[in-house]
N, C-alpha and C. Protein backbone atom coordinates (compact mmCIF):
# COMPACT_ATOMS: atom_id res chain seq x y z
N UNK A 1 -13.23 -3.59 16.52
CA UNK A 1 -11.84 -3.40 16.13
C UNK A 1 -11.60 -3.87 14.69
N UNK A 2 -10.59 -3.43 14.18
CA UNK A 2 -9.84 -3.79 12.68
C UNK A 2 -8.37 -3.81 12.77
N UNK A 3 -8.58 -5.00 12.08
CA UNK A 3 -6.89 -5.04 11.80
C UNK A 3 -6.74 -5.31 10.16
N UNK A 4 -5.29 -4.53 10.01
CA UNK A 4 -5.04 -4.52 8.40
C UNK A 4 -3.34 -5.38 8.76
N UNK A 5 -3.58 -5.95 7.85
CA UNK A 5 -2.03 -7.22 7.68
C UNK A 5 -1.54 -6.90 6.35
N UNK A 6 -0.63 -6.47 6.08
CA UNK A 6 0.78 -6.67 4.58
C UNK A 6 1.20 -8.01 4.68
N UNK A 7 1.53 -8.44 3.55
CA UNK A 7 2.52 -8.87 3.28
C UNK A 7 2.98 -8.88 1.48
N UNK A 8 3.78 -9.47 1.71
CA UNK A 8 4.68 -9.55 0.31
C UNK A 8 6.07 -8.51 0.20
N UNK A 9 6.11 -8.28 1.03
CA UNK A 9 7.75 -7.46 0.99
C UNK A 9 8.98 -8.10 0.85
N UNK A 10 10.22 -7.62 0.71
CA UNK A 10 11.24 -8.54 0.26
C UNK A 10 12.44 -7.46 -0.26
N UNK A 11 13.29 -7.90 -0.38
CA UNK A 11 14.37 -7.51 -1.27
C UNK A 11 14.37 -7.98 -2.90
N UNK A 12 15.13 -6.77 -3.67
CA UNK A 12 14.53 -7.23 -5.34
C UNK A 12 15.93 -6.19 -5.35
N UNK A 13 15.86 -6.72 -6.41
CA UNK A 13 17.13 -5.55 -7.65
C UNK A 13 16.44 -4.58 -8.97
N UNK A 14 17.34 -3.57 -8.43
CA UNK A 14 16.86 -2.66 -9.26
C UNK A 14 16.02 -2.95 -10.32
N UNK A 15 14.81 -2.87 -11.21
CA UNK A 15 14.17 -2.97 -12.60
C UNK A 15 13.27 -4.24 -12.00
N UNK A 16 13.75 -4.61 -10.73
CA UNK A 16 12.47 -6.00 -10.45
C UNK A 16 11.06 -5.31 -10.08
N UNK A 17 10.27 -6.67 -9.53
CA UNK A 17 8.82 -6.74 -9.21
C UNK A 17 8.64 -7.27 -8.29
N UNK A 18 7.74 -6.39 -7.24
CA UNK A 18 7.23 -6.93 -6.18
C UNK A 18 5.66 -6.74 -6.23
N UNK A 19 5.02 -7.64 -5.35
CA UNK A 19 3.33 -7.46 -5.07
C UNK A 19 3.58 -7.32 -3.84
N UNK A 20 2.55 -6.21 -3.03
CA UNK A 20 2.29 -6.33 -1.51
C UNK A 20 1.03 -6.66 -1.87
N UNK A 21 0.63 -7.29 -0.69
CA UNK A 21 -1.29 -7.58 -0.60
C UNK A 21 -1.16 -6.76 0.85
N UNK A 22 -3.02 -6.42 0.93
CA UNK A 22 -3.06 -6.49 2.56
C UNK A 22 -4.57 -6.66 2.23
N UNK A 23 -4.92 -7.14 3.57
CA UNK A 23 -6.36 -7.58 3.95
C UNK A 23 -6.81 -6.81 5.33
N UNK A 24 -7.95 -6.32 5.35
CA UNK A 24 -9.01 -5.63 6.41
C UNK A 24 -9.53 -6.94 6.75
N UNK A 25 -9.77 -6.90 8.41
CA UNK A 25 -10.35 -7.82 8.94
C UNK A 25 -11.43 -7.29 10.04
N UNK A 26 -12.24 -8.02 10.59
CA UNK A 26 -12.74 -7.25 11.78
C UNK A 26 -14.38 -6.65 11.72
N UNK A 27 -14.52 -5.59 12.49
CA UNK A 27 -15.76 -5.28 12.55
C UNK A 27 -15.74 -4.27 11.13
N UNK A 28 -15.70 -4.87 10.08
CA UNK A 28 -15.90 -4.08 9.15
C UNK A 28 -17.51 -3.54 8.47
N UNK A 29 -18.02 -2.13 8.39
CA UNK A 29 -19.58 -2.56 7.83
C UNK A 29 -19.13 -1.78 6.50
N UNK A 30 -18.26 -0.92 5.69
CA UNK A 30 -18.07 -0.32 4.80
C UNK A 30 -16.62 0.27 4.71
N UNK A 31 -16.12 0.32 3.65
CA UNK A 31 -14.40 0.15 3.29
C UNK A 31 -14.82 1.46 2.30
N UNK A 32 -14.28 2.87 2.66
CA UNK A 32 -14.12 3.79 2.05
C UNK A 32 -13.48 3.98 1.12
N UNK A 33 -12.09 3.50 1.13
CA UNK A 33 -10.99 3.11 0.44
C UNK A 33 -9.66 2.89 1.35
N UNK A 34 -9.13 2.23 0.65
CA UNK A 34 -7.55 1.57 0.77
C UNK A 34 -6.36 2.41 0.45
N UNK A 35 -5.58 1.90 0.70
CA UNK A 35 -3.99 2.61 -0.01
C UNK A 35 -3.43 1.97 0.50
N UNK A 36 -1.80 2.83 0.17
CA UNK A 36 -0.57 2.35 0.85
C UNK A 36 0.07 3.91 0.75
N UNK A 37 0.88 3.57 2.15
CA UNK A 37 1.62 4.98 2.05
C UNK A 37 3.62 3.96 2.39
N UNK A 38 4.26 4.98 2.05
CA UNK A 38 5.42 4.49 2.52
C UNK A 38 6.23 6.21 3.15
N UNK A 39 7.51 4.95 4.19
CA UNK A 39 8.53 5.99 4.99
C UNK A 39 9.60 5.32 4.38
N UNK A 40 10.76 6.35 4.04
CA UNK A 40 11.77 5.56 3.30
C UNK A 40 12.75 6.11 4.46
N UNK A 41 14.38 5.81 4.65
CA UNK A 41 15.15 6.03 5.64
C UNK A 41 15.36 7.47 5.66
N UNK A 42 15.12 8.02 6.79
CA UNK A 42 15.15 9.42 6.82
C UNK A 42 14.10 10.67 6.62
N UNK A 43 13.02 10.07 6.09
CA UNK A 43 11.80 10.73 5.04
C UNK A 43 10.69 10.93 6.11
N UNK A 44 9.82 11.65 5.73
CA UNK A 44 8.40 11.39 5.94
C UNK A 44 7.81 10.50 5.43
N UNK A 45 6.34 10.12 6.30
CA UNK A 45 5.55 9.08 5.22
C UNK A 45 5.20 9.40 4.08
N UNK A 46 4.44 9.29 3.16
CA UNK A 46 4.20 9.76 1.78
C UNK A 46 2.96 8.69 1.53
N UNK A 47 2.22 9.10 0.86
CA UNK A 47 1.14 8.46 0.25
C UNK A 47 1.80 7.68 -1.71
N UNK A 48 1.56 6.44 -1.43
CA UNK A 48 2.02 5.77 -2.59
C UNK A 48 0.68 5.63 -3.55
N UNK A 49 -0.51 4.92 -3.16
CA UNK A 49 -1.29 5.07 -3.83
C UNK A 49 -2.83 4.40 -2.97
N UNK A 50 -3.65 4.80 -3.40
CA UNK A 50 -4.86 4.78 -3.05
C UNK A 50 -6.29 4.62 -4.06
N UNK A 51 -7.14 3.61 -3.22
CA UNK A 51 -8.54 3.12 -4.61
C UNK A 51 -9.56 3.25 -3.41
N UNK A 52 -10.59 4.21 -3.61
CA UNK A 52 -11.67 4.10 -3.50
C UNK A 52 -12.30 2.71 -3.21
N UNK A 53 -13.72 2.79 -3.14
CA UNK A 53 -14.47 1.67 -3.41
C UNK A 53 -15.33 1.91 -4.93
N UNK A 54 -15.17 3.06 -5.09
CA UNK A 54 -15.74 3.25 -6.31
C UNK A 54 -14.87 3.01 -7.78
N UNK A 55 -13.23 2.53 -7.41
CA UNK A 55 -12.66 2.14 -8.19
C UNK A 55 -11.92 4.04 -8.63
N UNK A 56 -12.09 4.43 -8.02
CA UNK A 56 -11.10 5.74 -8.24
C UNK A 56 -9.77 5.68 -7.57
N UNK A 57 -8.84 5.27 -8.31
CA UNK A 57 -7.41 5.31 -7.81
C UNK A 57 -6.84 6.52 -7.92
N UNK A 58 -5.84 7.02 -6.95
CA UNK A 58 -4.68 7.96 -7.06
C UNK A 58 -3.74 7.68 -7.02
N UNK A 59 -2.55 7.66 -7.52
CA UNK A 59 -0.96 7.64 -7.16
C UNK A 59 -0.18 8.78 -7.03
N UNK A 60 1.20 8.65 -6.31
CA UNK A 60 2.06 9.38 -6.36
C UNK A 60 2.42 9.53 -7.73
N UNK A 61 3.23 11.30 -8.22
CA UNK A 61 3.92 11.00 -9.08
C UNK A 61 5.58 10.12 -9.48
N UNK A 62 5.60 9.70 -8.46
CA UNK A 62 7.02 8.95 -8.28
C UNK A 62 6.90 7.83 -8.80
N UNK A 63 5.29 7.09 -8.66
CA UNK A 63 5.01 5.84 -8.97
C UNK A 63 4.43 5.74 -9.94
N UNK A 64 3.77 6.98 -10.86
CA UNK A 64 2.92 6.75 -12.00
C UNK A 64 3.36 6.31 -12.93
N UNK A 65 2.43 5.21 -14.10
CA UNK A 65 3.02 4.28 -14.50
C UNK A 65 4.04 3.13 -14.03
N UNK A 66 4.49 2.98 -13.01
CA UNK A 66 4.92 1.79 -12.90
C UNK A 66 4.68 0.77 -11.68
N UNK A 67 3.65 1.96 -10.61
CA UNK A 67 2.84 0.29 -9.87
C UNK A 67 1.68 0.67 -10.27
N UNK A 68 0.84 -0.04 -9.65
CA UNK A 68 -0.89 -0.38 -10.14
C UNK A 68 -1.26 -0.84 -8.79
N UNK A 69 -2.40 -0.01 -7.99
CA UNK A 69 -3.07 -1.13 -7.10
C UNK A 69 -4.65 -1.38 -7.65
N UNK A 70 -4.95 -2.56 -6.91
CA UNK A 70 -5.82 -3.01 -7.54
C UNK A 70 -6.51 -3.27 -5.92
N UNK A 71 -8.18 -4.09 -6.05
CA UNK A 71 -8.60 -4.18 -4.93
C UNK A 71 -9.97 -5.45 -5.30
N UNK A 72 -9.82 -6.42 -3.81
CA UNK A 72 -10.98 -7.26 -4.61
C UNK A 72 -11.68 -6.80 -3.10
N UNK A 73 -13.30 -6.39 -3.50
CA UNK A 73 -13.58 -5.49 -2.73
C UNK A 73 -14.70 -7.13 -1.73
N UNK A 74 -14.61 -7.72 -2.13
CA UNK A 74 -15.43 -9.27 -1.48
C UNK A 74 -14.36 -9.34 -0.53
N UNK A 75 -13.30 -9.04 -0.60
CA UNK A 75 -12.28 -10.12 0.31
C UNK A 75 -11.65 -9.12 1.57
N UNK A 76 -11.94 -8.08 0.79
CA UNK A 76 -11.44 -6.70 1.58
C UNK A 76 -9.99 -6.45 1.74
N UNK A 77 -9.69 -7.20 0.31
CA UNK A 77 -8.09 -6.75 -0.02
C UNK A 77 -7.44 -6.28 -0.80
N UNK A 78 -6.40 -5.23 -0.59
CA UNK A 78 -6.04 -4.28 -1.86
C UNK A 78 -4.42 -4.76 -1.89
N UNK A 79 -3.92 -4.72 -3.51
CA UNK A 79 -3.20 -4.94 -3.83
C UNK A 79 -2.04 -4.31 -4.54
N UNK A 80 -0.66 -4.11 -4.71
CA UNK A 80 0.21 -3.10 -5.23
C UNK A 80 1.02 -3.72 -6.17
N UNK A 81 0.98 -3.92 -7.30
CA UNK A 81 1.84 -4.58 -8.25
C UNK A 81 3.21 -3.24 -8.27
N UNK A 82 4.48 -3.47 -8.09
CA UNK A 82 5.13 -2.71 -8.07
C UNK A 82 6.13 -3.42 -9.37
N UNK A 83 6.75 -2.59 -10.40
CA UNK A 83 7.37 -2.56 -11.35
C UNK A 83 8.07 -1.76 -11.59
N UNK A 84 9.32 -2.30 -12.46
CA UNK A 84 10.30 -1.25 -12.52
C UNK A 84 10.77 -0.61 -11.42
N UNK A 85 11.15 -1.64 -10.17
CA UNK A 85 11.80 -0.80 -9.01
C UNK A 85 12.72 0.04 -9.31
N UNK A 86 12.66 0.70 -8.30
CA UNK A 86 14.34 1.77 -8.69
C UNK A 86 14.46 1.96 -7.20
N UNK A 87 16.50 1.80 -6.69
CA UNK A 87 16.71 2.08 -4.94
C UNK A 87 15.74 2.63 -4.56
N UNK A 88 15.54 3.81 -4.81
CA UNK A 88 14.52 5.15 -4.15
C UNK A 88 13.06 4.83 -3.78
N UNK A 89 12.56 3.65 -4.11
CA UNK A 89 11.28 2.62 -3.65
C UNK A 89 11.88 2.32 -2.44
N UNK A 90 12.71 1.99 -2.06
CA UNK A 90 13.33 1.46 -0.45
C UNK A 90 12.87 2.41 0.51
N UNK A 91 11.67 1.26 1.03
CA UNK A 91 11.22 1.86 1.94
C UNK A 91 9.97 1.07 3.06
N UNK A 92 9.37 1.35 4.02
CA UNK A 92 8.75 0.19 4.83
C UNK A 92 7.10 0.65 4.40
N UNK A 93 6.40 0.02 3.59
CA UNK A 93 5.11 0.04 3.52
C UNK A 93 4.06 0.13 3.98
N UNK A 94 3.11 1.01 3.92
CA UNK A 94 2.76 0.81 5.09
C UNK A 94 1.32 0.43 4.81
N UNK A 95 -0.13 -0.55 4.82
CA UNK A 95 -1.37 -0.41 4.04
C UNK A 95 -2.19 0.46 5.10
N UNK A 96 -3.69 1.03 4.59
CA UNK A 96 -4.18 1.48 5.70
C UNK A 96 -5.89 1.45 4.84
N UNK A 97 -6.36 1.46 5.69
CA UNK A 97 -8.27 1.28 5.18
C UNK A 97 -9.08 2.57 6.01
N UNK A 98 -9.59 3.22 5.14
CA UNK A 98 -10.51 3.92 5.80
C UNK A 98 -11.94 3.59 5.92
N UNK A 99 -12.51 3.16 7.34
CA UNK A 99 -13.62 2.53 7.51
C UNK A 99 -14.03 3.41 8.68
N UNK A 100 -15.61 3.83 8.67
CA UNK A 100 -16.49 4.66 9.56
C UNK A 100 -15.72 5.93 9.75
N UNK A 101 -15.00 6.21 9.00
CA UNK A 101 -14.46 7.44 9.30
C UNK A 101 -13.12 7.44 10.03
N UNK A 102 -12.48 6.71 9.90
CA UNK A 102 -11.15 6.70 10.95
C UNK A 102 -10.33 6.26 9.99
N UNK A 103 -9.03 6.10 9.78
CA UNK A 103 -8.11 5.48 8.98
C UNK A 103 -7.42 4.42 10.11
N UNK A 104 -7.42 3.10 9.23
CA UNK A 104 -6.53 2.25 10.41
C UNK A 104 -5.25 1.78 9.40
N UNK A 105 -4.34 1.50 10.45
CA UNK A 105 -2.91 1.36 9.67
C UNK A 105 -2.68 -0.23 9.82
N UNK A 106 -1.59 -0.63 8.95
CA UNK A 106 -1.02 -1.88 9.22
C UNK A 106 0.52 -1.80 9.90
N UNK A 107 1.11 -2.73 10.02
CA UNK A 107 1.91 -3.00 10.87
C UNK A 107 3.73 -2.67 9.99
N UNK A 108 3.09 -2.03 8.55
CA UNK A 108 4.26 -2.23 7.71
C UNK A 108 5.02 -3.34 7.02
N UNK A 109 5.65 -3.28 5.81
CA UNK A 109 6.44 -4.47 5.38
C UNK A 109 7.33 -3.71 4.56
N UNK A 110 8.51 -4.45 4.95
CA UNK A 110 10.12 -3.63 4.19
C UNK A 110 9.85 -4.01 2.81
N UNK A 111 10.14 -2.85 1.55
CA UNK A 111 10.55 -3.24 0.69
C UNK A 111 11.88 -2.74 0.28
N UNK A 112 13.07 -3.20 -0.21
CA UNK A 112 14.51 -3.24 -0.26
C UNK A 112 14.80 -3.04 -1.87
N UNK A 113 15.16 -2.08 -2.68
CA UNK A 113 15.49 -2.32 -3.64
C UNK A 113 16.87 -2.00 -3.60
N UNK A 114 17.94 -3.07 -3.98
CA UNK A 114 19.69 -3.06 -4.10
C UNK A 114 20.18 -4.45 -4.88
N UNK A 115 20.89 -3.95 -5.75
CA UNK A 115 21.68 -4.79 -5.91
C UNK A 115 22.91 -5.20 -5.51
């Protein structure tokens, strides 16, 4: 089994900064790559951004230029520097790891952008 854990979610005001982390735990033997996807109220999920193990990231265009994930691949945790919120980031996070071929999800973490 694997489990993937978020945290760092929160409420922020518009133009703030948040970090989510999440960590893979478990019977891990190889980490394909990471991401994060988010569901905002009403929406589908959406893919926010995603890193390889080879260090090939993708993002949404919603988010380009202003988050960054990053990944420390020893610890088996990937990270989302989020900047320059804007409302329309409001939404529940979600991390997920693709290992042996399956994608596993995490449990989600709200992020709130309002002033």
């Amino acid at each position: 089994q694997v489990q993937v854990v978020e945290s760092g979610g929160g409420l922020v005001q518009p133009g703030g900064s948040l970090r989510l982390s999440c960590a893979a735990s478990g019977s891990i033997f190889s980490i394909l790559s990471m991401g994060w996807h988010r569901q905002g109220p009403g929406k589908q999920r959406e893919l926010v951004a995603a890193l390889t193990s080879a260090g090939i990231a993708t993002y949404a265009d919603a988010v380009k230029g202003r988050f960054t994930i990053s990944r420390d691949n020893a610890k088996n945790t990937v990270y989302l520097q989020m900047n320059s919120l804007k409302p329309e980031d409001t939404a529940v996070y979600y991390c997920n790891a693709i290992i042996s071929g399956r994608r596993w999800w995490g449990q989600g973490t709200q992020v709130t952008v309002s002033s």
